[in-house]
C-alpha positions as a printed NumPy array, in Angstrom:
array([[-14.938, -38.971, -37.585],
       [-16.72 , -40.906, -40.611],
       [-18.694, -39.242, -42.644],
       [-22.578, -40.03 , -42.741],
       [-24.265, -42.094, -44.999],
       [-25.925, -40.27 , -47.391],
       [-30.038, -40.26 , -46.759],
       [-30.673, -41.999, -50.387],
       [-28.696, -44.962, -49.421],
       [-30.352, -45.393, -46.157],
       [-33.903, -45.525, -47.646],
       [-32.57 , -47.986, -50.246],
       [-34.225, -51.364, -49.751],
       [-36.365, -54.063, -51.561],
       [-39.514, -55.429, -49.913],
       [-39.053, -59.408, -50.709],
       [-41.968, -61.885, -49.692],
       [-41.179, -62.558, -46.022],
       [-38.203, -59.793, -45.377],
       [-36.554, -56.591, -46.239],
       [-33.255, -56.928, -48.338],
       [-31.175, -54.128, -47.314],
       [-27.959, -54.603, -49.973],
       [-26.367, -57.888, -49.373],
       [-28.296, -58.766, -45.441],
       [-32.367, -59.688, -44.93 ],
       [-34.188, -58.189, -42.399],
       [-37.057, -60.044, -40.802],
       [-39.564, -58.704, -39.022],
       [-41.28 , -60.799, -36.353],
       [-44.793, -59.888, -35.094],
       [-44.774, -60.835, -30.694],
       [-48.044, -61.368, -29.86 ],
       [-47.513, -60.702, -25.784],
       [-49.842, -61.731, -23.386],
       [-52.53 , -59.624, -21.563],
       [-50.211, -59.019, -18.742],
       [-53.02 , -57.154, -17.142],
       [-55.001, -60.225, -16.051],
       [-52.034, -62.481, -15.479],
       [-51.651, -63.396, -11.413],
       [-47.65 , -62.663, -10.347],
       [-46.793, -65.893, -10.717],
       [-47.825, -66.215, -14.582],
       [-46.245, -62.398, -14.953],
       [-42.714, -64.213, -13.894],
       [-43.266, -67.192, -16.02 ],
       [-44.088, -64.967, -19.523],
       [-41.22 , -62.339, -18.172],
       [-38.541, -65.597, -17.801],
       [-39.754, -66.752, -21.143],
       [-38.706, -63.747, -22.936],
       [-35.475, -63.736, -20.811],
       [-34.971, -67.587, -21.963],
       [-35.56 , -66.387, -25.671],
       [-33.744, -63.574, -25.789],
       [-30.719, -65.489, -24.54 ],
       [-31.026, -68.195, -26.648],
       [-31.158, -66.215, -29.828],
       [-27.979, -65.08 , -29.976],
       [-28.267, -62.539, -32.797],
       [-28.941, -58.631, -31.821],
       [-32.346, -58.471, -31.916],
       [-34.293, -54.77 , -31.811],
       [-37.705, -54.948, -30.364],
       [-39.983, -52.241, -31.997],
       [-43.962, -51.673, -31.383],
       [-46.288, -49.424, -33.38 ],
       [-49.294, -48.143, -33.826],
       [-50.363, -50.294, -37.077],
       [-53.257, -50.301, -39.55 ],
       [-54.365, -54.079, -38.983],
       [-57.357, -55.308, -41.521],
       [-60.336, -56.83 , -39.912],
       [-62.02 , -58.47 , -42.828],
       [-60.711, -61.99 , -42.167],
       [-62.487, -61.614, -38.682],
       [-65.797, -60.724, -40.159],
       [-65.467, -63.205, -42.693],
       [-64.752, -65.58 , -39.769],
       [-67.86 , -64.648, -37.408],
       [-69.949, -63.981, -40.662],
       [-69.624, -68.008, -41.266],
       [-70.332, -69.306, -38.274],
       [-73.247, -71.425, -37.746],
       [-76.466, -70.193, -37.553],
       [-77.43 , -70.795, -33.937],
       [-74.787, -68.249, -33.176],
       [-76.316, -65.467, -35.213],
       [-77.923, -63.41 , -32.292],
       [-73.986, -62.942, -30.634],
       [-71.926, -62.983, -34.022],
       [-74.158, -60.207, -35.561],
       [-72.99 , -58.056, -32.528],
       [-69.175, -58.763, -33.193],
       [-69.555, -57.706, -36.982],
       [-71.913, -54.765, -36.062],
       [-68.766, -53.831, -34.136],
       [-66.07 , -55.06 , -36.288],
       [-68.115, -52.786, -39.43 ],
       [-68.075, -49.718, -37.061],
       [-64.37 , -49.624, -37.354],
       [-64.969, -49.146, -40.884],
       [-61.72 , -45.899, -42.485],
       [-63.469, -43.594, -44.19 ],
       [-65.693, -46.181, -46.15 ],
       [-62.278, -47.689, -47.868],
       [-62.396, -51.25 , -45.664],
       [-62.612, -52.484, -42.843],
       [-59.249, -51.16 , -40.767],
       [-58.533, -50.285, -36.98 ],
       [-55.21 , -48.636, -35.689],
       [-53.703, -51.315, -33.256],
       [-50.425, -51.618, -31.117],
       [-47.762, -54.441, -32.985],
       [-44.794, -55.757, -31.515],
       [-41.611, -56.98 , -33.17 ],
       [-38.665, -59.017, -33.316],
       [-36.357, -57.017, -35.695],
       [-33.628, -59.293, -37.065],
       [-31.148, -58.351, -39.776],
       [-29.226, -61.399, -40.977],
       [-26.762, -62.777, -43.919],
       [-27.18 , -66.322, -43.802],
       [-30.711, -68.49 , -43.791],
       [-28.815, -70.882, -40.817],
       [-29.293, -67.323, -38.59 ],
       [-32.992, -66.843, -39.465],
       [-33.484, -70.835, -38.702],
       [-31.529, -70.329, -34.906],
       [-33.771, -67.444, -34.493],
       [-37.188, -69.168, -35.109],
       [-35.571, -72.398, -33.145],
       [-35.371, -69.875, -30.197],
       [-38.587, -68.477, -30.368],
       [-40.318, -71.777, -30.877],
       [-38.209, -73.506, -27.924],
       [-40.264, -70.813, -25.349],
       [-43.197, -71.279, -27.112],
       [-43.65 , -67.565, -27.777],
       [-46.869, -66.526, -30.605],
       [-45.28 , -65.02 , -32.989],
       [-45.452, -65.061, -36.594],
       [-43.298, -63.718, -39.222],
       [-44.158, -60.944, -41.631],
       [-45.174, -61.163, -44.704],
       [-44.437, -58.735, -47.792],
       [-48.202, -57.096, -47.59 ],
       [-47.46 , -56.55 , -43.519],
       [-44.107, -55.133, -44.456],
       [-45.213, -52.597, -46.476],
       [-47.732, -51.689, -43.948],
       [-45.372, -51.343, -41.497],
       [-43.211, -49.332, -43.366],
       [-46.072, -47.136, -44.455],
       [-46.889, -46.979, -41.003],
       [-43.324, -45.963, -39.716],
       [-42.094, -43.801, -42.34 ],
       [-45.233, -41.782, -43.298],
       [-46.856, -41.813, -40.478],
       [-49.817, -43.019, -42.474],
       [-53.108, -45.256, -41.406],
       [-54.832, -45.525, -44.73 ],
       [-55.338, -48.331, -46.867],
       [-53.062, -46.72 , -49.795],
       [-51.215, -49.13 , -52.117],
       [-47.751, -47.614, -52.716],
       [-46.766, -50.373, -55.033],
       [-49.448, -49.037, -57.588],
       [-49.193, -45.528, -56.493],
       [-45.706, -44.91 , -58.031],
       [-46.731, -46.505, -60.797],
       [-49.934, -44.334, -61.679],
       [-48.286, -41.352, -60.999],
       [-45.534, -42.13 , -63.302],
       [-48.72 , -42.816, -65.671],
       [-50.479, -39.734, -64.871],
       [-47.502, -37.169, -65.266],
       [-46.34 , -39.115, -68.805],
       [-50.132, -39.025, -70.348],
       [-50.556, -34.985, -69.166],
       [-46.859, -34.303, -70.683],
       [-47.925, -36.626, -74.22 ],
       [-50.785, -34.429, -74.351],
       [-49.19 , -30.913, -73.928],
       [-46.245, -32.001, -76.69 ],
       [-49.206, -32.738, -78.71 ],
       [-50.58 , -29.147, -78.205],
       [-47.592, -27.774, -78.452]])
């Protein structure tokens, strides 16, 4: 029996712009945006569960499918309804009077939502390119993660976490913090 992997060298990864780099392979996360299956008659239930099928066969890479509960940020969508013409105002005003309400703790505008993924971990770019040529020949929505998402998602998964907290910085000013407090005690001292 092999002996495990220790835990530093499983937590050792790089957050690139679009994907993970996990020593020398990429892994690319893929958001699924599934359909409401809930209002779907049988027959357009088969067609979206024959789709997948059709995808998932013509991938061929191992592909992990993961869902969360995920921080998403709704301040493009009140931006959006917030600029729409003025004849709208009476109904818009109602969909950012409910978008604010979902306000965390005064930090932004946030709301806790279910994601889907494609999880793909890949050496070459010619793999990532057969992927998205699958995806696209079902005509699946989908779209493909970018480094802010990333981080959310791995804030999300690992900590268990649903604020708005920037853990590029955060390392960063802690670092900052600890050396400024030690400076000042050598200085006393």
């Amino acid at each position: 029996m092999s002996k495990a992997a220790p835990m530093e060298r499983l937590l050792y990864f790089f957050v690139r712009d679009n994907y993970i780099e996990v020593g020398s392979e990429k892994v690319y996360l893929y958001r699924f945006y599934p359909p409401n299956l809930s209002i779907l008659t049988k027959k357009e239930k088969d067609i979206e569960i024959k789709k997948l099928s059709d995808f998932l066969d013509a991938a061929n890479i191992p592909i992990q499918m993961f869902g969360l509960d995920k921080v998403e940020d709704l301040s493009k969508n009140i931006e959006f309804f917030s600029g729409m013409q003025e004849k709208y105002k009476e109904y818009t005003q109602q969909i950012v009077n409910e978008l604010t309400a979902q306000e965390n703790n005064g930090d932004g505008t946030h709301s806790v939502q279910r994601a889907y993924y494609f999880i793909i971990k890949v050496k070459t770019d010619g793999e990532v390119s057969n992927f998205e040529d699958a995806l696209n020949s079902q005509n699946l929505s989908y779209s493909k993660a970018s480094k802010a998402e990333l981080t959310t998602v791995l804030r999300n998964f690992f900590l268990r976490e649903f604020s708005p907290l920037d853990l590029y910085s955060f390392d960063k000013e802690v670092l900052s913090s600890y050396e400024s407090s030690t400076s000042k005690r050598a200085q006393k001292g």
